[in-house]
């Protein structure tokens, strides 16, 4: 999900569903994958794999699950990921197209209603968020709230129609309602900061006394919602918002623009500890704070202070190994370090190691793109043309690394966008690139000179702007 979030196309073209009742023991999730990028599909509950189905000669898969625990699951066809709501006795057919992921997603069979509704909400939220953050946040608080009320009411009416038709179970209806509520809460949490950004104000906008009234409905202990995107997105913003506001009141004289510094992130650790008693939500929120902080490149001394407190608040965090690995990878991208040895494929199909591209005679700017995000690729190409036209970057070589894309599709896109194949590389090991090069934002780039890293954390969108 965005956990980058994703796209699968699901159609029931090839199989008819067998008659399955809610009393049946087995739950069936089957499908076909068009343009597969892996030979398997993994079904997860939270972050724990439940089963793996391998594709047959016709790229079809089947999960048969006995004694299923009802609730939110996720299916992963590497590197894509999307969630699915399953209840015992469901029997659904799926057709996946990795080229057009979310936009073509359709479920059919027993259990289709809630899942089609959830994916429709997912796509609607993506379109809607752009409008909210671009246009609605310019409004005054009351007018902004009225716009959100209209959006929420429309979604609730659509959900009420499904419930009136008896198409959703109480559990499914509750999940859908939570999607609506927490997406609405997320926008309200973000408003003060988004409004300040678009208005150019130095201070946060004064808010009506009842602006945060919705917080009384927030549930910090509903484990069923932990991996629901609107719920978790809200929680991240919620924690940051409260930490910032409380710091403004309690830490007079402290620097307030400190989302990238130790002071603010210690506040977040304390707040998570006070609000979320246990479970995956607690671990995941601690993880998010740690990752965001480490990627801001504070000093080693401050990092040690932060990690001491992290261990104090969350000594058995399930993500601790990942966090420690991140710290190690950050050290490997410091100025003067050599590029990691990561296997890439060039336009001739030959394997090339990333570190071999860094000769002592060239200055490199390395950037990243993917097939599912062609709008982003267009922005990247435009930026690179601008830099190549600048005298300051005429001697630089710009190297693109394609991620999360089928190799054939990569080749098609290079030709479609008239990209120089000599400067383009592809990798099948998406995880290695993301983890070792820390590709955590779309415009991540690396500057290399004299065979060594100059800046391992550059943002290409800001290059050449000073």
PDB file of C-alpha atoms in Angstrom, residues 84-385:
ATOM      1  CA  UNK A  84      -7.810  -8.297   1.546  1.00  0.00           C
ATOM      2  CA  UNK A  85     -10.580  -8.846   4.123  1.00  0.00           C
ATOM      3  CA  UNK A  86     -11.272 -12.559   4.601  1.00  0.00           C
ATOM      4  CA  UNK A  87     -13.947 -14.397   6.549  1.00  0.00           C
ATOM      5  CA  UNK A  88     -14.308 -18.112   7.019  1.00  0.00           C
ATOM      6  CA  UNK A  89     -16.098 -19.682   4.064  1.00  0.00           C
ATOM      7  CA  UNK A  90     -15.242 -16.920   1.587  1.00  0.00           C
ATOM      8  CA  UNK A  91     -14.458 -18.071  -1.951  1.00  0.00           C
ATOM      9  CA  UNK A  92     -12.975 -15.373  -4.185  1.00  0.00           C
ATOM     10  CA  UNK A  93     -11.296 -15.372  -7.566  1.00  0.00           C
ATOM     11  CA  UNK A  94      -8.570 -12.912  -8.406  1.00  0.00           C
ATOM     12  CA  UNK A  95      -6.853 -11.828 -11.591  1.00  0.00           C
ATOM     13  CA  UNK A  96      -3.729  -9.730 -11.050  1.00  0.00           C
ATOM     14  CA  UNK A  97      -1.996  -7.496 -13.546  1.00  0.00           C
ATOM     15  CA  UNK A  98       1.270  -6.097 -12.231  1.00  0.00           C
ATOM     16  CA  UNK A  99       1.383  -3.387 -14.910  1.00  0.00           C
ATOM     17  CA  UNK A 100      -1.854  -1.723 -13.735  1.00  0.00           C
ATOM     18  CA  UNK A 101      -2.025  -2.679 -10.106  1.00  0.00           C
ATOM     19  CA  UNK A 102      -4.670  -0.978  -7.918  1.00  0.00           C
ATOM     20  CA  UNK A 103      -6.574   0.597 -10.772  1.00  0.00           C
ATOM     21  CA  UNK A 104      -7.636  -2.789 -12.223  1.00  0.00           C
ATOM     22  CA  UNK A 105      -8.357  -4.500  -8.931  1.00  0.00           C
ATOM     23  CA  UNK A 106     -11.704  -6.342  -8.881  1.00  0.00           C
ATOM     24  CA  UNK A 107     -12.870  -9.168  -6.629  1.00  0.00           C
ATOM     25  CA  UNK A 108     -15.583 -11.693  -7.477  1.00  0.00           C
ATOM     26  CA  UNK A 109     -17.224 -14.454  -5.486  1.00  0.00           C
ATOM     27  CA  UNK A 110     -18.247 -14.784  -1.884  1.00  0.00           C
ATOM     28  CA  UNK A 111     -16.593 -11.923   0.023  1.00  0.00           C
ATOM     29  CA  UNK A 112     -16.351  -9.642  -2.996  1.00  0.00           C
ATOM     30  CA  UNK A 113     -18.534  -6.829  -1.639  1.00  0.00           C
ATOM     31  CA  UNK A 114     -16.303  -5.699   1.211  1.00  0.00           C
ATOM     32  CA  UNK A 115     -13.113  -6.087  -0.811  1.00  0.00           C
ATOM     33  CA  UNK A 116     -14.396  -4.191  -3.847  1.00  0.00           C
ATOM     34  CA  UNK A 117     -15.606  -1.473  -1.484  1.00  0.00           C
ATOM     35  CA  UNK A 118     -12.231  -1.293   0.297  1.00  0.00           C
ATOM     36  CA  UNK A 119     -10.240  -1.037  -2.929  1.00  0.00           C
ATOM     37  CA  UNK A 120     -12.635   1.620  -4.223  1.00  0.00           C
ATOM     38  CA  UNK A 121     -12.041   3.588  -1.023  1.00  0.00           C
ATOM     39  CA  UNK A 122      -8.293   3.092  -1.405  1.00  0.00           C
ATOM     40  CA  UNK A 123      -8.296   4.538  -4.937  1.00  0.00           C
ATOM     41  CA  UNK A 124     -10.718   7.299  -3.986  1.00  0.00           C
ATOM     42  CA  UNK A 125      -8.527   8.284  -1.034  1.00  0.00           C
ATOM     43  CA  UNK A 126      -5.480   8.552  -3.300  1.00  0.00           C
ATOM     44  CA  UNK A 127      -7.269  10.941  -5.663  1.00  0.00           C
ATOM     45  CA  UNK A 128      -8.975  12.776  -2.837  1.00  0.00           C
ATOM     46  CA  UNK A 129      -5.828  13.390  -0.784  1.00  0.00           C
ATOM     47  CA  UNK A 130      -4.233  15.302  -3.640  1.00  0.00           C
ATOM     48  CA  UNK A 131      -7.228  17.657  -3.752  1.00  0.00           C
ATOM     49  CA  UNK A 132      -7.380  18.026   0.028  1.00  0.00           C
ATOM     50  CA  UNK A 133      -3.704  18.865   0.358  1.00  0.00           C
ATOM     51  CA  UNK A 134      -3.597  21.102  -2.702  1.00  0.00           C
ATOM     52  CA  UNK A 135      -6.888  23.001  -2.460  1.00  0.00           C
ATOM     53  CA  UNK A 136      -8.893  22.380   0.703  1.00  0.00           C
ATOM     54  CA  UNK A 137      -6.047  23.191   3.096  1.00  0.00           C
ATOM     55  CA  UNK A 138      -6.018  26.772   1.792  1.00  0.00           C
ATOM     56  CA  UNK A 139      -9.401  27.260   3.471  1.00  0.00           C
ATOM     57  CA  UNK A 140     -10.040  28.542   6.975  1.00  0.00           C
ATOM     58  CA  UNK A 141     -10.532  25.781   9.595  1.00  0.00           C
ATOM     59  CA  UNK A 142     -14.340  25.816   9.651  1.00  0.00           C
ATOM     60  CA  UNK A 143     -14.658  25.773   5.858  1.00  0.00           C
ATOM     61  CA  UNK A 144     -12.034  23.020   5.679  1.00  0.00           C
ATOM     62  CA  UNK A 145     -14.012  20.940   8.182  1.00  0.00           C
ATOM     63  CA  UNK A 146     -17.206  21.423   6.177  1.00  0.00           C
ATOM     64  CA  UNK A 147     -15.506  20.092   3.038  1.00  0.00           C
ATOM     65  CA  UNK A 148     -14.370  17.005   4.946  1.00  0.00           C
ATOM     66  CA  UNK A 149     -17.856  16.557   6.404  1.00  0.00           C
ATOM     67  CA  UNK A 150     -19.258  16.404   2.873  1.00  0.00           C
ATOM     68  CA  UNK A 151     -16.724  13.797   1.769  1.00  0.00           C
ATOM     69  CA  UNK A 152     -17.286  11.655   4.849  1.00  0.00           C
ATOM     70  CA  UNK A 153     -21.082  11.876   4.603  1.00  0.00           C
ATOM     71  CA  UNK A 154     -21.031  10.727   0.977  1.00  0.00           C
ATOM     72  CA  UNK A 155     -18.872   7.729   1.847  1.00  0.00           C
ATOM     73  CA  UNK A 156     -21.099   6.851   4.791  1.00  0.00           C
ATOM     74  CA  UNK A 157     -24.216   6.996   2.587  1.00  0.00           C
ATOM     75  CA  UNK A 158     -22.628   4.571   0.142  1.00  0.00           C
ATOM     76  CA  UNK A 159     -21.721   2.263   3.010  1.00  0.00           C
ATOM     77  CA  UNK A 160     -25.252   2.515   4.412  1.00  0.00           C
ATOM     78  CA  UNK A 161     -26.627   1.370   1.056  1.00  0.00           C
ATOM     79  CA  UNK A 162     -24.431  -1.736   1.160  1.00  0.00           C
ATOM     80  CA  UNK A 163     -25.551  -2.442   4.706  1.00  0.00           C
ATOM     81  CA  UNK A 164     -29.209  -1.925   3.751  1.00  0.00           C
ATOM     82  CA  UNK A 165     -28.827  -4.546   1.031  1.00  0.00           C
ATOM     83  CA  UNK A 166     -27.419  -6.952   3.617  1.00  0.00           C
ATOM     84  CA  UNK A 167     -24.228  -7.374   1.607  1.00  0.00           C
ATOM     85  CA  UNK A 168     -21.771  -6.844   4.460  1.00  0.00           C
ATOM     86  CA  UNK A 169     -21.277  -8.740   7.692  1.00  0.00           C
ATOM     87  CA  UNK A 170     -21.078  -6.658  10.888  1.00  0.00           C
ATOM     88  CA  UNK A 171     -17.299  -7.223  10.974  1.00  0.00           C
ATOM     89  CA  UNK A 172     -16.885  -6.133   7.353  1.00  0.00           C
ATOM     90  CA  UNK A 173     -19.066  -3.076   7.898  1.00  0.00           C
ATOM     91  CA  UNK A 174     -16.989  -2.074  10.929  1.00  0.00           C
ATOM     92  CA  UNK A 175     -13.779  -2.347   8.882  1.00  0.00           C
ATOM     93  CA  UNK A 176     -15.224  -0.183   6.102  1.00  0.00           C
ATOM     94  CA  UNK A 177     -16.503   2.375   8.604  1.00  0.00           C
ATOM     95  CA  UNK A 178     -13.055   2.545  10.195  1.00  0.00           C
ATOM     96  CA  UNK A 179     -11.515   3.270   6.787  1.00  0.00           C
ATOM     97  CA  UNK A 180     -13.851   6.223   6.348  1.00  0.00           C
ATOM     98  CA  UNK A 181     -13.392   7.608   9.847  1.00  0.00           C
ATOM     99  CA  UNK A 182      -9.621   7.393  10.074  1.00  0.00           C
ATOM    100  CA  UNK A 183      -9.048   8.831   6.609  1.00  0.00           C
ATOM    101  CA  UNK A 184     -11.149  11.795   7.737  1.00  0.00           C
ATOM    102  CA  UNK A 185      -9.192  12.032  11.010  1.00  0.00           C
ATOM    103  CA  UNK A 186      -5.906  11.922   9.062  1.00  0.00           C
ATOM    104  CA  UNK A 187      -6.840  14.982   7.015  1.00  0.00           C
ATOM    105  CA  UNK A 188      -7.825  16.896  10.159  1.00  0.00           C
ATOM    106  CA  UNK A 189      -4.564  16.027  11.917  1.00  0.00           C
ATOM    107  CA  UNK A 190      -2.582  17.235   8.936  1.00  0.00           C
ATOM    108  CA  UNK A 191      -4.492  20.465   8.354  1.00  0.00           C
ATOM    109  CA  UNK A 192      -2.564  22.853  10.685  1.00  0.00           C
ATOM    110  CA  UNK A 193       0.779  21.904   9.131  1.00  0.00           C
ATOM    111  CA  UNK A 194      -0.425  21.671   5.522  1.00  0.00           C
ATOM    112  CA  UNK A 195      -2.197  25.031   5.857  1.00  0.00           C
ATOM    113  CA  UNK A 196       0.929  26.697   7.199  1.00  0.00           C
ATOM    114  CA  UNK A 197       2.930  25.264   4.299  1.00  0.00           C
ATOM    115  CA  UNK A 198       0.612  26.510   1.522  1.00  0.00           C
ATOM    116  CA  UNK A 199      -0.139  29.848   3.186  1.00  0.00           C
ATOM    117  CA  UNK A 200       3.465  30.699   3.995  1.00  0.00           C
ATOM    118  CA  UNK A 201       2.516  31.552   7.582  1.00  0.00           C
ATOM    119  CA  UNK A 202       5.297  31.279  10.135  1.00  0.00           C
ATOM    120  CA  UNK A 203       2.929  30.171  12.886  1.00  0.00           C
ATOM    121  CA  UNK A 204       0.299  27.457  12.954  1.00  0.00           C
ATOM    122  CA  UNK A 205      -3.216  28.697  12.281  1.00  0.00           C
ATOM    123  CA  UNK A 206      -5.404  29.349  15.326  1.00  0.00           C
ATOM    124  CA  UNK A 207      -8.006  26.582  15.492  1.00  0.00           C
ATOM    125  CA  UNK A 208     -11.563  26.483  16.877  1.00  0.00           C
ATOM    126  CA  UNK A 209     -11.794  24.961  20.353  1.00  0.00           C
ATOM    127  CA  UNK A 210     -13.635  21.896  19.052  1.00  0.00           C
ATOM    128  CA  UNK A 211     -11.356  21.280  16.064  1.00  0.00           C
ATOM    129  CA  UNK A 212      -9.883  18.115  17.594  1.00  0.00           C
ATOM    130  CA  UNK A 213     -13.202  16.833  18.993  1.00  0.00           C
ATOM    131  CA  UNK A 214     -12.905  13.706  16.824  1.00  0.00           C
ATOM    132  CA  UNK A 215      -9.961  12.534  18.937  1.00  0.00           C
ATOM    133  CA  UNK A 216     -12.403  11.299  21.577  1.00  0.00           C
ATOM    134  CA  UNK A 217     -13.339   8.532  19.103  1.00  0.00           C
ATOM    135  CA  UNK A 218      -9.749   7.347  18.542  1.00  0.00           C
ATOM    136  CA  UNK A 219      -9.107   3.744  19.581  1.00  0.00           C
ATOM    137  CA  UNK A 220      -5.459   2.996  20.401  1.00  0.00           C
ATOM    138  CA  UNK A 221      -6.011  -0.665  21.211  1.00  0.00           C
ATOM    139  CA  UNK A 222      -7.972  -2.090  18.258  1.00  0.00           C
ATOM    140  CA  UNK A 223      -5.567  -4.759  16.994  1.00  0.00           C
ATOM    141  CA  UNK A 224      -7.854  -5.492  14.032  1.00  0.00           C
ATOM    142  CA  UNK A 225      -7.019  -2.082  12.554  1.00  0.00           C
ATOM    143  CA  UNK A 226      -3.241  -2.076  13.053  1.00  0.00           C
ATOM    144  CA  UNK A 227      -2.446  -2.805   9.403  1.00  0.00           C
ATOM    145  CA  UNK A 228      -5.303  -0.817   7.890  1.00  0.00           C
ATOM    146  CA  UNK A 229      -3.666   2.005   5.916  1.00  0.00           C
ATOM    147  CA  UNK A 230      -5.962   4.924   6.928  1.00  0.00           C
ATOM    148  CA  UNK A 231      -5.716   3.912  10.595  1.00  0.00           C
ATOM    149  CA  UNK A 232      -1.933   3.679  10.611  1.00  0.00           C
ATOM    150  CA  UNK A 233      -1.416   6.792   8.500  1.00  0.00           C
ATOM    151  CA  UNK A 234      -3.583   8.675  10.973  1.00  0.00           C
ATOM    152  CA  UNK A 235      -1.710   7.288  13.974  1.00  0.00           C
ATOM    153  CA  UNK A 236       1.656   8.428  12.606  1.00  0.00           C
ATOM    154  CA  UNK A 237       0.409  11.967  12.009  1.00  0.00           C
ATOM    155  CA  UNK A 238      -1.511  11.967  15.283  1.00  0.00           C
ATOM    156  CA  UNK A 239       1.546  11.077  17.358  1.00  0.00           C
ATOM    157  CA  UNK A 240       3.694  13.668  15.594  1.00  0.00           C
ATOM    158  CA  UNK A 241       1.021  16.339  15.929  1.00  0.00           C
ATOM    159  CA  UNK A 242       0.481  15.846  19.665  1.00  0.00           C
ATOM    160  CA  UNK A 243       4.226  15.621  20.308  1.00  0.00           C
ATOM    161  CA  UNK A 244       4.800  18.905  18.475  1.00  0.00           C
ATOM    162  CA  UNK A 245       1.929  20.711  20.192  1.00  0.00           C
ATOM    163  CA  UNK A 246       2.830  19.451  23.650  1.00  0.00           C
ATOM    164  CA  UNK A 247       6.443  20.458  23.094  1.00  0.00           C
ATOM    165  CA  UNK A 248       5.352  23.967  22.164  1.00  0.00           C
ATOM    166  CA  UNK A 249       3.623  24.290  25.507  1.00  0.00           C
ATOM    167  CA  UNK A 250       6.070  22.441  27.751  1.00  0.00           C
ATOM    168  CA  UNK A 251       9.442  23.230  26.173  1.00  0.00           C
ATOM    169  CA  UNK A 252       9.544  27.014  26.007  1.00  0.00           C
ATOM    170  CA  UNK A 253      12.748  28.272  24.487  1.00  0.00           C
ATOM    171  CA  UNK A 254      13.469  25.024  22.673  1.00  0.00           C
ATOM    172  CA  UNK A 255      13.771  25.081  18.855  1.00  0.00           C
ATOM    173  CA  UNK A 256      10.374  24.154  17.428  1.00  0.00           C
ATOM    174  CA  UNK A 257      11.312  23.252  13.865  1.00  0.00           C
ATOM    175  CA  UNK A 258      12.841  20.031  15.090  1.00  0.00           C
ATOM    176  CA  UNK A 259      11.108  17.166  13.303  1.00  0.00           C
ATOM    177  CA  UNK A 260      14.595  16.047  12.247  1.00  0.00           C
ATOM    178  CA  UNK A 261      16.265  16.395  15.658  1.00  0.00           C
ATOM    179  CA  UNK A 262      16.652  14.417  18.823  1.00  0.00           C
ATOM    180  CA  UNK A 263      14.440  16.617  21.007  1.00  0.00           C
ATOM    181  CA  UNK A 264      11.234  16.136  19.013  1.00  0.00           C
ATOM    182  CA  UNK A 265      11.713  12.415  18.457  1.00  0.00           C
ATOM    183  CA  UNK A 266      12.269  11.789  22.158  1.00  0.00           C
ATOM    184  CA  UNK A 267       8.872  13.424  22.680  1.00  0.00           C
ATOM    185  CA  UNK A 268       7.370  10.973  20.211  1.00  0.00           C
ATOM    186  CA  UNK A 269       8.859   7.963  21.997  1.00  0.00           C
ATOM    187  CA  UNK A 270       7.414   9.177  25.298  1.00  0.00           C
ATOM    188  CA  UNK A 271       4.010   9.776  23.747  1.00  0.00           C
ATOM    189  CA  UNK A 272       3.757   6.342  22.122  1.00  0.00           C
ATOM    190  CA  UNK A 273       4.683   4.781  25.443  1.00  0.00           C
ATOM    191  CA  UNK A 274       1.891   6.681  27.195  1.00  0.00           C
ATOM    192  CA  UNK A 275      -0.854   6.095  24.583  1.00  0.00           C
ATOM    193  CA  UNK A 276      -0.329   2.590  23.204  1.00  0.00           C
ATOM    194  CA  UNK A 277       0.070  -0.093  25.841  1.00  0.00           C
ATOM    195  CA  UNK A 278       0.992  -3.142  23.764  1.00  0.00           C
ATOM    196  CA  UNK A 279       0.816  -4.985  20.485  1.00  0.00           C
ATOM    197  CA  UNK A 280       1.971  -4.522  16.910  1.00  0.00           C
ATOM    198  CA  UNK A 281       0.728  -0.933  16.774  1.00  0.00           C
ATOM    199  CA  UNK A 282       3.113   0.042  19.583  1.00  0.00           C
ATOM    200  CA  UNK A 283       6.064  -1.743  17.954  1.00  0.00           C
ATOM    201  CA  UNK A 284       5.264  -0.321  14.525  1.00  0.00           C
ATOM    202  CA  UNK A 285       4.946   3.263  15.744  1.00  0.00           C
ATOM    203  CA  UNK A 286       8.254   3.015  17.594  1.00  0.00           C
ATOM    204  CA  UNK A 287       9.764   1.626  14.392  1.00  0.00           C
ATOM    205  CA  UNK A 288       8.400   4.494  12.288  1.00  0.00           C
ATOM    206  CA  UNK A 289       9.818   7.131  14.645  1.00  0.00           C
ATOM    207  CA  UNK A 290      13.203   5.400  14.693  1.00  0.00           C
ATOM    208  CA  UNK A 291      13.427   5.041  10.914  1.00  0.00           C
ATOM    209  CA  UNK A 292      12.367   8.626  10.277  1.00  0.00           C
ATOM    210  CA  UNK A 293      14.851   9.936  12.814  1.00  0.00           C
ATOM    211  CA  UNK A 294      17.799   7.861  11.589  1.00  0.00           C
ATOM    212  CA  UNK A 295      17.201   8.929   8.011  1.00  0.00           C
ATOM    213  CA  UNK A 296      17.618  12.566   9.033  1.00  0.00           C
ATOM    214  CA  UNK A 297      21.360  11.962   9.696  1.00  0.00           C
ATOM    215  CA  UNK A 298      21.798  13.423  13.157  1.00  0.00           C
ATOM    216  CA  UNK A 299      25.119  13.122  14.991  1.00  0.00           C
ATOM    217  CA  UNK A 300      26.400   9.794  16.278  1.00  0.00           C
ATOM    218  CA  UNK A 301      26.178  11.125  19.841  1.00  0.00           C
ATOM    219  CA  UNK A 302      22.513  12.049  19.448  1.00  0.00           C
ATOM    220  CA  UNK A 303      21.787   8.736  17.798  1.00  0.00           C
ATOM    221  CA  UNK A 304      23.207   6.912  20.810  1.00  0.00           C
ATOM    222  CA  UNK A 305      21.007   8.955  23.156  1.00  0.00           C
ATOM    223  CA  UNK A 306      17.969   8.172  21.041  1.00  0.00           C
ATOM    224  CA  UNK A 307      18.750   4.444  20.848  1.00  0.00           C
ATOM    225  CA  UNK A 308      19.245   4.232  24.611  1.00  0.00           C
ATOM    226  CA  UNK A 309      15.733   5.604  25.098  1.00  0.00           C
ATOM    227  CA  UNK A 310      14.355   3.431  22.310  1.00  0.00           C
ATOM    228  CA  UNK A 311      15.663   0.320  24.078  1.00  0.00           C
ATOM    229  CA  UNK A 312      14.214   1.568  27.353  1.00  0.00           C
ATOM    230  CA  UNK A 313      10.718   2.053  25.945  1.00  0.00           C
ATOM    231  CA  UNK A 314      10.682  -0.911  23.551  1.00  0.00           C
ATOM    232  CA  UNK A 315      13.335  -3.444  24.576  1.00  0.00           C
ATOM    233  CA  UNK A 316      11.707  -6.357  22.736  1.00  0.00           C
ATOM    234  CA  UNK A 317      10.604  -4.501  19.630  1.00  0.00           C
ATOM    235  CA  UNK A 318      10.083  -6.951  16.779  1.00  0.00           C
ATOM    236  CA  UNK A 319      11.776  -4.525  14.360  1.00  0.00           C
ATOM    237  CA  UNK A 320      14.969  -3.996  16.345  1.00  0.00           C
ATOM    238  CA  UNK A 321      17.188  -5.947  13.921  1.00  0.00           C
ATOM    239  CA  UNK A 322      15.893  -3.838  11.013  1.00  0.00           C
ATOM    240  CA  UNK A 323      16.600  -0.623  12.885  1.00  0.00           C
ATOM    241  CA  UNK A 324      20.132  -1.697  13.743  1.00  0.00           C
ATOM    242  CA  UNK A 325      20.698  -2.706  10.110  1.00  0.00           C
ATOM    243  CA  UNK A 326      19.512   0.704   8.979  1.00  0.00           C
ATOM    244  CA  UNK A 327      22.043   2.392  11.209  1.00  0.00           C
ATOM    245  CA  UNK A 328      24.792   0.246   9.731  1.00  0.00           C
ATOM    246  CA  UNK A 329      23.711   1.045   6.171  1.00  0.00           C
ATOM    247  CA  UNK A 330      23.648   4.762   6.993  1.00  0.00           C
ATOM    248  CA  UNK A 331      27.285   4.504   8.036  1.00  0.00           C
ATOM    249  CA  UNK A 332      28.081   2.859   4.691  1.00  0.00           C
ATOM    250  CA  UNK A 333      26.720   5.888   2.792  1.00  0.00           C
ATOM    251  CA  UNK A 334      28.781   8.527   4.574  1.00  0.00           C
ATOM    252  CA  UNK A 335      31.071  10.822   2.533  1.00  0.00           C
ATOM    253  CA  UNK A 336      34.250   9.057   1.473  1.00  0.00           C
ATOM    254  CA  UNK A 337      32.748   5.570   1.520  1.00  0.00           C
ATOM    255  CA  UNK A 338      32.683   3.316  -1.533  1.00  0.00           C
ATOM    256  CA  UNK A 339      29.432   2.396  -3.221  1.00  0.00           C
ATOM    257  CA  UNK A 340      28.029  -0.961  -2.046  1.00  0.00           C
ATOM    258  CA  UNK A 341      28.466  -3.990  -4.299  1.00  0.00           C
ATOM    259  CA  UNK A 342      24.918  -4.453  -5.617  1.00  0.00           C
ATOM    260  CA  UNK A 343      24.200  -6.493  -8.749  1.00  0.00           C
ATOM    261  CA  UNK A 344      22.509  -4.579 -11.588  1.00  0.00           C
ATOM    262  CA  UNK A 345      21.601  -5.533 -15.147  1.00  0.00           C
ATOM    263  CA  UNK A 346      22.610  -3.317 -18.067  1.00  0.00           C
ATOM    264  CA  UNK A 347      20.732  -2.837 -21.360  1.00  0.00           C
ATOM    265  CA  UNK A 348      22.619  -5.742 -22.927  1.00  0.00           C
ATOM    266  CA  UNK A 349      21.526  -8.145 -20.212  1.00  0.00           C
ATOM    267  CA  UNK A 350      24.936  -8.269 -18.563  1.00  0.00           C
ATOM    268  CA  UNK A 351      25.425  -8.204 -14.800  1.00  0.00           C
ATOM    269  CA  UNK A 352      27.201  -5.081 -13.573  1.00  0.00           C
ATOM    270  CA  UNK A 353      28.136  -4.295  -9.978  1.00  0.00           C
ATOM    271  CA  UNK A 354      27.116  -0.853  -8.772  1.00  0.00           C
ATOM    272  CA  UNK A 355      30.511  -0.094  -7.232  1.00  0.00           C
ATOM    273  CA  UNK A 356      32.192  -0.789 -10.577  1.00  0.00           C
ATOM    274  CA  UNK A 357      30.389   2.230 -12.090  1.00  0.00           C
ATOM    275  CA  UNK A 358      32.229   4.656  -9.827  1.00  0.00           C
ATOM    276  CA  UNK A 359      35.477   5.398 -11.638  1.00  0.00           C
ATOM    277  CA  UNK A 360      37.906   8.001 -10.383  1.00  0.00           C
ATOM    278  CA  UNK A 361      37.475  10.041 -13.554  1.00  0.00           C
ATOM    279  CA  UNK A 362      33.701  10.566 -13.462  1.00  0.00           C
ATOM    280  CA  UNK A 363      31.240  12.444 -11.320  1.00  0.00           C
ATOM    281  CA  UNK A 364      27.973  10.512 -10.992  1.00  0.00           C
ATOM    282  CA  UNK A 365      24.458  11.341  -9.929  1.00  0.00           C
ATOM    283  CA  UNK A 366      22.500   8.143  -9.304  1.00  0.00           C
ATOM    284  CA  UNK A 367      18.699   8.267  -9.168  1.00  0.00           C
ATOM    285  CA  UNK A 368      15.816   5.780  -9.025  1.00  0.00           C
ATOM    286  CA  UNK A 369      12.515   5.206 -10.839  1.00  0.00           C
ATOM    287  CA  UNK A 370       9.899   2.500 -11.354  1.00  0.00           C
ATOM    288  CA  UNK A 371       7.441   1.434 -14.054  1.00  0.00           C
ATOM    289  CA  UNK A 372       4.283   1.807 -11.946  1.00  0.00           C
ATOM    290  CA  UNK A 373       5.106   5.496 -11.293  1.00  0.00           C
ATOM    291  CA  UNK A 374       5.443   6.980 -14.764  1.00  0.00           C
ATOM    292  CA  UNK A 375       4.368  10.458 -13.640  1.00  0.00           C
ATOM    293  CA  UNK A 376       7.340  10.446 -11.307  1.00  0.00           C
ATOM    294  CA  UNK A 377       9.592   9.258 -14.137  1.00  0.00           C
ATOM    295  CA  UNK A 378       8.406  12.198 -16.236  1.00  0.00           C
ATOM    296  CA  UNK A 379       9.342  14.586 -13.432  1.00  0.00           C
ATOM    297  CA  UNK A 380      12.720  12.904 -13.022  1.00  0.00           C
ATOM    298  CA  UNK A 381      13.502  13.134 -16.742  1.00  0.00           C
ATOM    299  CA  UNK A 382      12.513  16.793 -16.800  1.00  0.00           C
ATOM    300  CA  UNK A 383      14.812  17.520 -13.848  1.00  0.00           C
ATOM    301  CA  UNK A 384      17.724  15.690 -15.440  1.00  0.00           C
ATOM    302  CA  UNK A 385      17.332  17.620 -18.712  1.00  0.00           C
TER     303      UNK A 385
END
